[in-house]
């Protein structure tokens, strides 16, 4: 046991291996998950990068930066996904581990400021934990353990394999031994300092000889092949990332079923938000546990038009289904449900805990991916925290033309 402890103490690379594997796998998975999900790049999806940027912009201390990113959300989303993938693959393979750790810290800190800055208590937000989890790898790197870069360097002789004798000039030894003084050796009774009697070298006399006379001792030139090693290892890591990313994106697009978005239906609808047809007033019911009443309505046949903005046809949300739309009042992503004939309920998709976008999880539940809060999809009420309040209801009504109108 003492031996194992001593070996671990001498080689931080082994001690850091579990942390490195966890962080590498997590960031690789996070990047691939984004690339594999077409909804991430589809603006009409409430979980899209565009919807998330819009939502985070409202509360984040870096809202100015997010405002810039909101002009090119797909590019921003791609940078995040590919950045996570590059960091994850680099750390897993042991290629530029310190640089990858720095990238991990930057991505985590940016996510902390954008997403989990308002998490309360602060330690519930995972991003700040990731920031600090990366620091040991930033300081120690991979310790040349399970490292592609280190293995290639060993193969090419840029770093010496364990147990290899490396030539060091005798002059260097006299400078660092601590006993050398004015050409004499204090450790050897102030005898003339020479290789043959050097107590530090302890018999490695060959090292003090001129290079041409030495036995075949490997000589390592770190500069000689550095470019080749870097290009090669980056090529392997980059190629791995490209293959993984391409496979994920392809498989994701084959398997993924995008949730319905009302805005898609609205685009092809013939109705106009400027000229809604006549309707009767919608009926209103309270949403237990939610912060304000939600509105439901029955299809109408006459009377004044409903107030508000058309967000899409009611037929796009069959009974028992859910669809997404953008709340015209706030610009936030939102969901509308059709629990029974002629009844619609709508809620903001923004989690009241720290602003993540909730997702419909079936069984009449919305679940927040950030810290696991769950909400009743019919009322918006909290089923479990850490969110303390329910989802914000959005008054919605169906007009006589079959369009759904949001009061905003
Ligand atoms: Fe924390 Fe939703 S943001 S649970």
Coordinates of C-alpha atoms and ligand atoms in Angstrom, one line a residue:
X1 CA 0.0 0.0 0.0
X2 CA 2.8 2.4 0.9
X3 CA 4.4 1.6 -2.4
X4 CA 1.3 2.4 -4.3
X5 CA 0.9 5.6 -2.3
X6 CA 4.5 6.5 -3.1
X7 CA 4.1 5.8 -6.8
X8 CA 1.0 7.9 -6.9
X9 CA 2.7 10.7 -5.1
X10 CA 5.5 10.7 -7.6
X11 CA 3.1 10.6 -10.6
X12 CA 0.1 13.0 -10.4
X13 CA -0.9 11.7 -13.8
X14 CA -2.2 8.5 -12.3
X15 CA -4.0 10.4 -9.5
X16 CA -5.7 12.7 -12.0
X17 CA -6.7 9.9 -14.4
X18 CA -10.2 9.4 -13.0
X19 CA -10.9 13.1 -13.0
X20 CA -9.5 13.4 -16.5
X21 CA -11.7 10.5 -17.8
X22 CA -14.8 12.0 -16.2
X23 CA -14.2 15.5 -17.6
X24 CA -13.2 14.2 -21.0
X25 CA -16.2 11.9 -21.3
X26 CA -18.6 14.6 -20.1
X27 CA -17.4 17.3 -22.5
X28 CA -17.3 14.8 -25.4
X29 CA -20.8 13.7 -24.6
X30 CA -22.1 17.2 -24.2
X31 CA -20.6 18.2 -27.6
X32 CA -21.9 15.2 -29.4
X33 CA -25.4 15.6 -27.8
X34 CA -25.7 19.1 -29.2
X35 CA -24.5 18.0 -32.7
X36 CA -26.8 15.0 -32.7
X37 CA -29.9 17.1 -31.8
X38 CA -31.3 19.0 -34.9
X39 CA -33.6 20.8 -32.5
X40 CA -30.6 22.5 -31.0
X41 CA -30.1 24.4 -34.2
X42 CA -33.8 24.9 -35.0
X43 CA -35.0 28.3 -33.8
X44 CA -38.6 27.2 -33.4
X45 CA -37.6 24.6 -30.8
X46 CA -37.8 25.8 -27.2
X47 CA -34.6 24.0 -26.4
X48 CA -32.7 25.5 -29.4
X49 CA -29.6 27.5 -28.9
X50 CA -31.4 30.6 -30.2
X51 CA -34.3 30.2 -27.7
X52 CA -31.8 29.5 -24.9
X53 CA -29.7 32.6 -25.7
X54 CA -32.9 34.7 -25.7
X55 CA -33.9 33.4 -22.4
X56 CA -30.5 33.7 -20.7
X57 CA -30.1 37.2 -22.1
X58 CA -32.8 38.4 -19.8
X59 CA -30.9 37.6 -16.5
X60 CA -27.3 37.0 -17.3
X61 CA -24.5 39.4 -16.3
X62 CA -23.0 38.8 -19.8
X63 CA -26.2 39.8 -21.6
X64 CA -24.3 42.1 -23.9
X65 CA -22.2 39.2 -25.1
X66 CA -25.2 37.0 -25.5
X67 CA -26.8 39.8 -27.4
X68 CA -24.0 39.6 -29.9
X69 CA -24.3 35.8 -30.0
X70 CA -28.0 36.1 -30.7
X71 CA -27.3 37.5 -34.1
X72 CA -25.6 34.3 -35.2
X73 CA -27.0 31.6 -32.8
X74 CA -26.2 28.6 -35.0
X75 CA -22.6 29.7 -35.4
X76 CA -22.4 30.3 -31.6
X77 CA -24.0 26.9 -30.9
X78 CA -21.6 25.2 -33.3
X79 CA -18.6 26.8 -31.6
X80 CA -19.8 25.6 -28.2
X81 CA -20.5 22.1 -29.4
X82 CA -17.3 21.7 -31.3
X83 CA -15.4 23.4 -28.5
X84 CA -16.8 20.9 -26.0
X85 CA -15.9 18.1 -28.3
X86 CA -12.4 19.3 -28.9
X87 CA -11.8 19.7 -25.2
X88 CA -13.3 16.3 -24.4
X89 CA -11.4 14.4 -27.0
X90 CA -8.1 16.2 -26.3
X91 CA -8.3 15.3 -22.6
X92 CA -9.4 11.7 -23.2
X93 CA -6.5 11.1 -25.6
X94 CA -4.0 13.2 -23.8
X95 CA -3.3 15.7 -26.5
X96 CA -2.5 19.3 -25.4
X97 CA -4.1 18.4 -22.1
X98 CA -3.3 21.7 -20.4
X99 CA -4.7 23.7 -23.4
X100 CA -7.8 21.5 -23.4
X101 CA -8.2 22.1 -19.6
X102 CA -8.0 25.9 -20.3
X103 CA -10.7 25.5 -22.9
X104 CA -12.8 23.5 -20.4
X105 CA -12.4 26.3 -17.8
X106 CA -13.4 29.0 -20.4
X107 CA -16.5 27.1 -21.6
X108 CA -17.6 26.2 -18.0
X109 CA -17.1 29.8 -16.8
X110 CA -19.0 31.2 -19.8
X111 CA -21.8 28.7 -19.1
X112 CA -21.8 29.7 -15.4
X113 CA -22.2 33.4 -16.3
X114 CA -24.8 32.7 -18.9
X115 CA -26.8 29.8 -17.4
X116 CA -26.3 29.1 -13.7
X117 CA -25.2 32.5 -12.3
X118 CA -28.5 32.8 -10.4
X119 CA -28.6 29.2 -9.1
X120 CA -29.4 29.3 -5.4
X121 CA -27.6 28.1 -3.4
X122 CA -24.7 28.6 -5.8
X123 CA -23.3 25.0 -5.5
X124 CA -26.4 23.6 -7.1
X125 CA -25.2 25.0 -10.4
X126 CA -22.7 22.5 -11.9
X127 CA -20.9 25.0 -14.1
X128 CA -18.9 26.6 -11.3
X129 CA -17.9 23.2 -10.0
X130 CA -16.6 22.3 -13.5
X131 CA -14.5 25.5 -13.6
X132 CA -12.6 24.4 -10.5
X133 CA -12.6 20.7 -11.5
X134 CA -10.5 21.6 -14.5
X135 CA -7.8 23.4 -12.6
X136 CA -5.7 20.3 -11.5
X137 CA -5.4 19.3 -15.2
X138 CA -4.5 22.9 -16.1
X139 CA -1.7 22.8 -13.5
X140 CA -0.4 19.2 -14.0
X141 CA -1.5 18.3 -17.5
X142 CA -1.9 14.6 -18.1
X143 CA 1.4 13.7 -16.3
X144 CA 2.3 11.7 -19.4
X145 CA 0.0 8.9 -18.2
X146 CA -2.3 7.3 -20.8
X147 CA -1.2 10.2 -23.1
X148 CA -1.1 9.9 -26.9
X149 CA 1.1 13.0 -27.1
X150 CA 3.6 11.6 -24.5
X151 CA 3.6 8.2 -26.2
X152 CA 4.4 9.6 -29.6
X153 CA 7.1 11.8 -28.1
X154 CA 8.7 8.7 -26.5
X155 CA 8.5 6.8 -29.8
X156 CA 10.3 9.7 -31.6
X157 CA 12.8 10.1 -28.8
X158 CA 11.7 13.6 -27.8
X159 CA 11.2 12.5 -24.3
X160 CA 13.0 9.5 -22.8
X161 CA 11.3 6.3 -21.9
X162 CA 11.5 5.4 -18.2
X163 CA 14.9 3.8 -17.4
X164 CA 16.7 5.4 -20.3
X165 CA 20.1 6.9 -19.6
X166 CA 20.3 10.5 -20.8
X167 CA 23.6 12.3 -21.4
X168 CA 24.3 15.3 -19.2
X169 CA 27.5 17.4 -19.4
X170 CA 29.8 17.2 -16.4
X171 CA 29.9 21.0 -16.3
X172 CA 26.1 21.0 -15.7
X173 CA 26.6 18.5 -12.8
X174 CA 29.2 20.6 -11.1
X175 CA 26.8 23.6 -11.3
X176 CA 24.0 21.8 -9.5
X177 CA 25.6 19.3 -7.2
X178 CA 26.1 21.7 -4.3
X179 CA 29.6 20.5 -3.4
X180 CA 31.6 22.0 -6.2
X181 CA 33.7 25.0 -5.2
X182 CA 36.5 26.5 -7.2
X183 CA 37.3 23.3 -9.0
X184 CA 37.3 21.2 -5.8
X185 CA 34.8 18.9 -4.2
X186 CA 33.8 19.6 -0.6
X187 CA 32.1 16.2 -0.4
X188 CA 35.4 14.5 -1.3
X189 CA 37.8 16.2 1.1
X190 CA 38.3 19.1 -1.3
X191 CA 40.0 16.8 -3.8
X192 CA 40.2 18.1 -7.4
X193 CA 36.8 17.7 -8.9
X194 CA 36.8 15.0 -11.6
X195 CA 34.4 12.6 -13.1
X196 CA 36.1 9.4 -12.0
X197 CA 35.9 10.2 -8.3
X198 CA 32.6 12.2 -8.3
X199 CA 30.4 10.9 -5.4
X200 CA 27.3 12.4 -7.1
X201 CA 27.8 10.5 -10.4
X202 CA 28.6 7.4 -8.5
X203 CA 30.4 5.6 -11.4
X204 CA 28.6 7.1 -14.4
X205 CA 32.0 8.1 -15.8
X206 CA 30.9 7.9 -19.4
X207 CA 28.8 11.0 -18.9
X208 CA 31.7 13.3 -18.5
X209 CA 33.4 12.2 -21.6
X210 CA 33.2 14.1 -24.8
X211 CA 30.1 13.3 -26.8
X212 CA 32.1 11.6 -29.6
X213 CA 33.7 9.1 -27.1
X214 CA 30.5 8.1 -25.3
X215 CA 28.9 4.8 -25.7
X216 CA 25.7 4.8 -27.7
X217 CA 23.7 6.9 -25.3
X218 CA 20.4 8.2 -26.8
X219 CA 20.6 11.9 -27.4
X220 CA 17.3 13.7 -27.4
X221 CA 16.6 16.9 -29.3
X222 CA 13.3 18.3 -28.2
X223 CA 13.1 20.8 -31.0
X224 CA 14.0 18.4 -33.8
X225 CA 10.6 16.6 -34.1
X226 CA 8.3 18.9 -32.1
X227 CA 6.4 20.1 -35.1
X228 CA 5.9 16.5 -36.4
X229 CA 4.6 15.3 -33.0
X230 CA 2.2 18.3 -32.6
X231 CA 0.8 17.9 -36.1
X232 CA 0.5 14.2 -35.8
X233 CA -1.3 14.2 -32.4
X234 CA -3.5 17.1 -33.2
X235 CA -4.4 15.3 -36.5
X236 CA -5.3 12.1 -34.6
X237 CA -7.4 14.0 -32.0
X238 CA -9.0 16.3 -34.6
X239 CA -9.8 13.3 -36.8
X240 CA -11.4 11.4 -33.9
X241 CA -13.5 14.5 -33.1
X242 CA -14.6 14.9 -36.7
X243 CA -15.5 11.2 -37.0
X244 CA -17.4 11.2 -33.7
X245 CA -19.2 14.5 -34.5
X246 CA -20.2 13.5 -38.1
X247 CA -21.5 10.1 -36.9
X248 CA -23.5 11.8 -34.1
X249 CA -24.9 14.5 -36.3
X250 CA -25.9 11.9 -39.0
X251 CA -27.5 9.4 -36.5
X252 CA -29.2 12.2 -34.6
X253 CA -30.9 13.5 -37.8
X254 CA -32.1 10.0 -38.7
X255 CA -33.5 9.2 -35.3
X256 CA -34.6 12.6 -34.0
X257 CA -38.2 13.5 -34.1
X258 CA -38.6 17.2 -33.8
X259 CA -41.4 18.4 -31.5
X260 CA -44.1 20.3 -33.3
X261 CA -43.6 24.0 -33.4
X262 CA -46.6 26.3 -33.8
X263 CA -44.5 28.8 -35.7
X264 CA -44.0 26.3 -38.5
X265 CA -47.7 26.0 -38.9
X266 CA -48.2 29.7 -38.5
X267 CA -45.9 30.4 -41.4
X268 CA -48.0 28.4 -43.8
X269 CA -51.3 29.6 -42.3
X270 CA -53.5 31.9 -44.3
X271 CA -54.7 33.8 -41.2
X272 CA -53.3 37.2 -40.3
X273 CA -52.4 38.6 -36.9
X274 CA -53.6 42.0 -38.1
X275 CA -57.0 40.8 -39.0
X276 CA -58.3 38.1 -36.6
X277 CA -61.8 36.8 -37.3
X278 CA -64.6 37.4 -34.8
X279 CA -64.8 35.2 -31.8
X280 CA -66.5 35.1 -28.4
X281 CA -64.5 35.9 -25.3
X282 CA -62.3 33.0 -24.0
X283 CA -63.1 31.2 -20.8
X284 CA -60.5 31.6 -18.0
X285 CA -59.6 29.0 -15.4
X286 CA -57.1 29.2 -12.6
X287 CA -53.9 27.2 -12.6
X288 CA -53.3 25.7 -9.1
X289 CA -49.8 26.3 -7.9
X290 CA -49.0 28.6 -10.7
X291 CA -48.3 32.3 -10.2
X292 CA -51.1 33.5 -12.3
X293 CA -54.2 32.1 -13.9
X294 CA -53.9 30.3 -17.2
X295 CA -56.5 30.7 -19.9
X296 CA -58.4 28.1 -21.8
X297 CA -60.9 28.6 -24.5
X298 CA -63.5 26.9 -26.6
X299 CA -63.7 27.4 -30.3
X300 CA -66.0 30.3 -31.0
X301 CA -68.4 31.1 -33.8
X302 CA -68.9 34.9 -33.6
X303 CA -68.5 38.1 -31.6
X304 CA -65.4 40.3 -31.2
X305 CA -62.0 39.0 -32.1
X306 CA -59.7 37.7 -29.3
X307 CA -57.1 40.1 -28.1
X308 CA -53.6 39.3 -28.9
X309 CA -51.4 37.7 -31.5
X310 CA -52.0 34.6 -33.4
X311 CA -49.3 32.0 -32.7
X312 CA -50.5 29.1 -34.9
X313 CA -53.4 26.9 -35.8
X314 CA -55.1 24.9 -33.0
X315 CA -55.0 21.9 -35.3
X316 CA -51.2 21.8 -34.9
X317 CA -51.8 20.7 -31.3
X318 CA -54.1 17.6 -31.4
X319 CA -55.8 16.6 -28.1
X320 CA -53.2 15.1 -25.8
X321 CA -50.3 16.8 -27.6
X322 CA -47.9 19.6 -26.9
X323 CA -46.3 22.2 -29.2
X324 CA -43.9 25.0 -28.8
X325 CA -44.1 28.6 -29.8
X326 CA -42.4 31.9 -29.0
X327 CA -44.3 34.1 -26.6
X328 CA -44.9 37.3 -28.6
X329 CA -45.0 39.4 -25.4
X330 CA -41.7 38.3 -23.9
X331 CA -39.9 36.7 -26.8
X332 CA -39.3 33.6 -24.6
X333 CA -39.9 30.0 -25.7
X334 CA -43.2 28.6 -24.6
X335 CA -45.4 25.5 -24.7
X336 CA -49.1 25.0 -25.5
X337 CA -50.9 21.8 -24.5
X338 CA -54.2 20.5 -25.6
X339 CA -55.3 18.3 -22.7
X340 CA -58.9 17.9 -23.8
X341 CA -61.3 19.0 -26.6
X342 CA -61.5 22.8 -26.8
X343 CA -59.1 23.3 -23.9
X344 CA -55.6 24.8 -24.3
X345 CA -53.1 25.8 -21.7
X346 CA -49.8 27.5 -22.3
X347 CA -46.7 28.2 -20.2
X348 CA -43.4 29.9 -20.5
X349 CA -40.7 27.4 -21.1
X350 CA -38.3 29.3 -18.8
X351 CA -37.6 27.6 -15.5
X352 CA -38.2 30.0 -12.6
X353 CA -35.2 28.6 -10.7
X354 CA -32.3 29.8 -12.8
X355 CA -33.7 30.4 -16.3
X356 CA -32.9 27.1 -18.1
X357 CA -35.4 25.9 -20.7
X358 CA -37.7 23.2 -19.5
X359 CA -38.6 20.2 -21.7
X360 CA -41.8 18.2 -22.0
X361 CA -41.1 14.8 -20.5
X362 CA -44.4 13.1 -21.2
X363 CA -46.9 12.1 -18.5
X364 CA -48.0 15.7 -18.2
X365 CA -44.7 16.8 -16.8
X366 CA -42.2 19.5 -17.7
X367 CA -38.6 18.8 -16.5
X368 CA -35.8 21.2 -16.2
X369 CA -32.5 19.7 -17.5
X370 CA -30.3 22.0 -15.4
X371 CA -31.2 21.0 -11.8
X372 CA -34.1 18.6 -12.2
X373 CA -37.1 20.7 -11.2
X374 CA -40.4 19.2 -12.4
X375 CA -43.6 20.9 -13.2
X376 CA -47.2 19.8 -13.7
X377 CA -47.8 20.3 -17.5
X378 CA -51.5 21.1 -17.0
X379 CA -51.1 23.7 -14.2
X380 CA -47.5 24.8 -14.3
X381 CA -47.2 24.0 -10.6
X382 CA -43.9 22.8 -9.1
X383 CA -43.8 19.0 -8.6
X384 CA -40.3 19.0 -7.2
X385 CA -37.7 21.7 -6.8
X386 CA -35.3 23.4 -6.5
X387 CA -37.6 25.7 -8.3
X388 CA -39.8 27.4 -5.7
X389 CA -42.5 28.7 -8.0
X390 CA -44.4 27.3 -11.0
X391 CA -44.0 28.0 -14.7
X392 CA -45.5 31.4 -15.8
X393 CA -48.9 30.8 -17.5
X394 CA -49.6 32.5 -20.7
X395 CA -53.2 33.4 -21.6
X396 CA -54.2 31.6 -24.8
X397 CA -57.4 31.4 -26.7
X398 CA -58.7 29.7 -29.8
X399 CA -60.4 32.0 -32.4
X400 CA -63.3 31.1 -34.6
X401 CA -60.8 30.8 -37.5
X402 CA -59.0 28.0 -35.7
X403 CA -56.0 30.1 -34.7
X404 CA -54.6 30.2 -31.2
X405 CA -54.2 33.7 -29.9
X406 CA -51.9 34.8 -27.1
X407 CA -52.7 37.9 -25.2
X408 CA -49.5 39.9 -25.5
Ligands
LIG1 FE1 -32.5 25.1 -11.9 FE2 -34.4 24.8 -13.7 S1 -32.8 26.2 -13.8 S2 -34.1 23.7 -11.9

